[in-house]
């Protein structure tokens, strides 16, 4: 019945139906659940409480008939005086000439509009002849297309609700409705569209927020369960004592956060499920250490491990340090495009017969001619470079290893449980003791000369410096031009004493790797770069990072960039060159200078920029909620997640009281058992 066409409603003809269709509304059901974008609240206030420039509502008596003036083409201005609390104020209405004849001296009128306190004047956006029905009125504002007006939509909505509203079935179990004191689905629906009080609206939203979150959580949790059950068994019986021993010989004690993450990972390794886990932690929080222990666990179970990193330079860096760590415990080899000929053949052979325990490389590792004898664990550094395709490649080889993704981009807790719904998440939210933090300063662009002097001092100490170039969102080309210009400018400052290198997105992979290599080997002392430098390079000798136009970057991205320095023993510095104009912009710069915690920054970022921007536009794959807001309704999200867990664990969905939920989930194909990768 709810899937009937809108033509069944009186007042909707074919033309209007078309407009609705453009808005994505095809059926009665679509219409009923087309919620307002926002609500305008009209509440008459005394003059003394009005704030300059605010949108206000006042009530008064028209003093004399409006006077009308025309200007420009088809433009008009209507002005009249209104007596409010014995004070005469001026009302201005633009482009509604027809109102002249509706408004007469002596009328009571309610005006809504922008208040000018100094001129005692209101620029009217809405007026009602007479008084408002209630002391305050909440008016829903819908997103609209074409000729459809808000008033018209409300009229049609009223008709639809009268005709169908009471037939809307409850889908939440009574037990939960009672526990959270939520209104019924049909009541809440009416109150979303025609709230009479703030209270009604609040509870209606609360209800749909919970409903949306619960359905979403049930969906992702069920999918995850299916995935696990469908994945081929991968039980790795590692030797706990050996792992303990390995941890004991590490030159440090694990932080509590490392211990906790490690425990979660080892549990996955031991279980017959295939691990699909994300390990998050700031740069230097000790993720790689945890990864190394996990790889060793896998090796004690007689398996091999692979560590995949984004670039060859990084692969080389990792191999060096891992070979030291694993001396006497496991064999570690490098396999990248640069490993060629006889050497390559030899490594491939050793991997195939299981003589190499740990293979490190770029993602060519799991493709092409590489055949593992018994791959148990794959670790992927900077997870965004590894996708479904790579997983398929593994599967095609008949391999179902546990997979651990590592990222230094902290995802706010809020987003983590939604964005990575089908992934388990471990978090290292604590730094090893005694870590030196990068000192961060905010400088105005016109202090550039002093910045240069500062850099020069560091260079003379034998340290290296990054300059990150202005970011111009719309244009790759300009980005690169900026980098080229800055490169020229800096060369004239620093050369011949210090060499200045250049890196940007137009360089080929080989060229980029070469520049990075030169910088890593200190053949270049100053590196000018666009943000391509962001991904995981490690040059411990670099102590200064100067970021141009820092206000254009997100806080998380700035933090990510900042993480390129402070990797050695020397004190490091990050200088943000920025002249932000807005208060928010200035606030962001201050936050950067004061906060070194990536998670705190990412939460701030989320608040300031919203979830869409967080992962970059569009690519986020974030769920879209109609009513719920992941940031403000975080508590509800957690509640829904826990409830969903219980419902699934106790197999409640089979019960009668859960039928409504089950039907909803079936509509979304959750039970089809379709497993992604
Ligand atoms: P990440 O991969 O998160 O950037 P790493 O695992 O590479 O961090 O660790 C950064 C540095 O800190 C390494 O030199 C590592 O040996 C050291 N480290 C790791 N864990 C600890 C710890 N618990 N205490 C002290 N130092 C640690
Ligand atoms: Mg690392």
PDB file of C-alpha atoms in Angstrom, residues 151-246:
ATOM      1  CA  UNK A 151       3.524  25.398   1.842  1.00  0.00           C
ATOM      2  CA  UNK A 152       2.360  23.121  -0.951  1.00  0.00           C
ATOM      3  CA  UNK A 153       4.501  20.255   0.262  1.00  0.00           C
ATOM      4  CA  UNK A 154       3.125  20.667   3.754  1.00  0.00           C
ATOM      5  CA  UNK A 155      -0.389  20.534   2.422  1.00  0.00           C
ATOM      6  CA  UNK A 156       0.268  17.323   0.546  1.00  0.00           C
ATOM      7  CA  UNK A 157       2.089  15.867   3.512  1.00  0.00           C
ATOM      8  CA  UNK A 158      -0.929  16.583   5.669  1.00  0.00           C
ATOM      9  CA  UNK A 159      -3.148  14.735   3.226  1.00  0.00           C
ATOM     10  CA  UNK A 160      -0.766  11.793   3.052  1.00  0.00           C
ATOM     11  CA  UNK A 161      -0.504  11.554   6.815  1.00  0.00           C
ATOM     12  CA  UNK A 162      -4.268  11.727   7.267  1.00  0.00           C
ATOM     13  CA  UNK A 163      -4.802   9.008   4.742  1.00  0.00           C
ATOM     14  CA  UNK A 164      -1.897   6.671   5.514  1.00  0.00           C
ATOM     15  CA  UNK A 165      -0.202   7.819   8.705  1.00  0.00           C
ATOM     16  CA  UNK A 166      -2.091   5.585  11.111  1.00  0.00           C
ATOM     17  CA  UNK A 167      -1.249   2.531   9.033  1.00  0.00           C
ATOM     18  CA  UNK A 168       2.481   2.896   9.536  1.00  0.00           C
ATOM     19  CA  UNK A 169       3.579  -0.219  11.404  1.00  0.00           C
ATOM     20  CA  UNK A 170       5.841  -0.288  14.389  1.00  0.00           C
ATOM     21  CA  UNK A 171       9.122  -2.051  13.757  1.00  0.00           C
ATOM     22  CA  UNK A 172      10.917  -1.688  17.079  1.00  0.00           C
ATOM     23  CA  UNK A 173      10.243  -4.294  19.776  1.00  0.00           C
ATOM     24  CA  UNK A 174       7.991  -2.941  22.538  1.00  0.00           C
ATOM     25  CA  UNK A 175      10.614  -3.818  25.086  1.00  0.00           C
ATOM     26  CA  UNK A 176      13.002  -1.264  23.605  1.00  0.00           C
ATOM     27  CA  UNK A 177      10.352   1.380  23.017  1.00  0.00           C
ATOM     28  CA  UNK A 178       9.477   1.193  26.673  1.00  0.00           C
ATOM     29  CA  UNK A 179      13.026   1.078  27.916  1.00  0.00           C
ATOM     30  CA  UNK A 180      14.005   4.236  26.041  1.00  0.00           C
ATOM     31  CA  UNK A 181      10.581   5.907  26.263  1.00  0.00           C
ATOM     32  CA  UNK A 182      10.373   6.302  22.509  1.00  0.00           C
ATOM     33  CA  UNK A 183       7.174   7.330  20.715  1.00  0.00           C
ATOM     34  CA  UNK A 184       5.522   4.895  18.321  1.00  0.00           C
ATOM     35  CA  UNK A 185       6.578   4.991  14.698  1.00  0.00           C
ATOM     36  CA  UNK A 186       3.324   6.531  13.485  1.00  0.00           C
ATOM     37  CA  UNK A 187       3.259   9.218  16.192  1.00  0.00           C
ATOM     38  CA  UNK A 188       6.876  10.075  15.615  1.00  0.00           C
ATOM     39  CA  UNK A 189       6.207  10.387  11.906  1.00  0.00           C
ATOM     40  CA  UNK A 190       3.462  12.944  12.462  1.00  0.00           C
ATOM     41  CA  UNK A 191       5.649  14.870  14.876  1.00  0.00           C
ATOM     42  CA  UNK A 192       8.546  15.029  12.451  1.00  0.00           C
ATOM     43  CA  UNK A 193       6.314  16.814   9.954  1.00  0.00           C
ATOM     44  CA  UNK A 194       3.964  18.731  12.219  1.00  0.00           C
ATOM     45  CA  UNK A 195       5.530  19.190  15.615  1.00  0.00           C
ATOM     46  CA  UNK A 196       3.368  21.123  18.010  1.00  0.00           C
ATOM     47  CA  UNK A 197       5.990  21.397  20.702  1.00  0.00           C
ATOM     48  CA  UNK A 198       9.748  21.158  20.940  1.00  0.00           C
ATOM     49  CA  UNK A 199       9.272  18.177  23.172  1.00  0.00           C
ATOM     50  CA  UNK A 200       7.359  16.275  20.493  1.00  0.00           C
ATOM     51  CA  UNK A 201       9.975  17.028  17.909  1.00  0.00           C
ATOM     52  CA  UNK A 202      12.791  16.018  20.195  1.00  0.00           C
ATOM     53  CA  UNK A 203      11.300  12.622  20.949  1.00  0.00           C
ATOM     54  CA  UNK A 204      10.363  11.996  17.342  1.00  0.00           C
ATOM     55  CA  UNK A 205      13.943  12.629  16.311  1.00  0.00           C
ATOM     56  CA  UNK A 206      15.235  10.516  19.145  1.00  0.00           C
ATOM     57  CA  UNK A 207      13.119   7.661  17.930  1.00  0.00           C
ATOM     58  CA  UNK A 208      14.189   7.810  14.308  1.00  0.00           C
ATOM     59  CA  UNK A 209      17.802   8.336  15.280  1.00  0.00           C
ATOM     60  CA  UNK A 210      17.726   5.149  17.282  1.00  0.00           C
ATOM     61  CA  UNK A 211      15.848   3.299  14.565  1.00  0.00           C
ATOM     62  CA  UNK A 212      18.344   4.335  11.901  1.00  0.00           C
ATOM     63  CA  UNK A 213      21.351   3.446  14.012  1.00  0.00           C
ATOM     64  CA  UNK A 214      19.896   0.140  15.094  1.00  0.00           C
ATOM     65  CA  UNK A 215      19.092  -0.952  11.549  1.00  0.00           C
ATOM     66  CA  UNK A 216      22.507   0.149  10.415  1.00  0.00           C
ATOM     67  CA  UNK A 217      24.279  -1.682  13.211  1.00  0.00           C
ATOM     68  CA  UNK A 218      22.240  -4.839  12.701  1.00  0.00           C
ATOM     69  CA  UNK A 219      23.080  -4.705   9.049  1.00  0.00           C
ATOM     70  CA  UNK A 220      26.822  -4.343   9.387  1.00  0.00           C
ATOM     71  CA  UNK A 221      27.078  -6.770  12.237  1.00  0.00           C
ATOM     72  CA  UNK A 222      25.101  -9.404  10.377  1.00  0.00           C
ATOM     73  CA  UNK A 223      27.242  -8.871   7.306  1.00  0.00           C
ATOM     74  CA  UNK A 224      30.364  -9.253   9.368  1.00  0.00           C
ATOM     75  CA  UNK A 225      29.025 -12.443  10.892  1.00  0.00           C
ATOM     76  CA  UNK A 226      28.261 -13.857   7.461  1.00  0.00           C
ATOM     77  CA  UNK A 227      31.689 -12.912   6.253  1.00  0.00           C
ATOM     78  CA  UNK A 228      33.345 -14.643   9.137  1.00  0.00           C
ATOM     79  CA  UNK A 229      31.313 -17.768   8.739  1.00  0.00           C
ATOM     80  CA  UNK A 230      31.948 -17.866   5.026  1.00  0.00           C
ATOM     81  CA  UNK A 231      35.691 -17.279   5.273  1.00  0.00           C
ATOM     82  CA  UNK A 232      37.799 -20.378   5.065  1.00  0.00           C
ATOM     83  CA  UNK A 233      39.210 -21.494   8.375  1.00  0.00           C
ATOM     84  CA  UNK A 234      42.482 -19.964   9.327  1.00  0.00           C
ATOM     85  CA  UNK A 235      43.373 -21.145  12.756  1.00  0.00           C
ATOM     86  CA  UNK A 236      46.973 -20.435  13.668  1.00  0.00           C
ATOM     87  CA  UNK A 237      48.134 -22.268  16.743  1.00  0.00           C
ATOM     88  CA  UNK A 238      50.960 -19.995  17.751  1.00  0.00           C
ATOM     89  CA  UNK A 239      53.283 -20.787  20.639  1.00  0.00           C
ATOM     90  CA  UNK A 240      52.513 -18.362  23.406  1.00  0.00           C
ATOM     91  CA  UNK A 241      55.743 -18.928  25.398  1.00  0.00           C
ATOM     92  CA  UNK A 242      57.862 -18.216  22.365  1.00  0.00           C
ATOM     93  CA  UNK A 243      55.966 -15.036  21.696  1.00  0.00           C
ATOM     94  CA  UNK A 244      56.436 -13.980  25.320  1.00  0.00           C
ATOM     95  CA  UNK A 245      60.119 -14.605  25.036  1.00  0.00           C
ATOM     96  CA  UNK A 246      60.323 -12.525  21.881  1.00  0.00           C
TER      97      UNK A 246
END
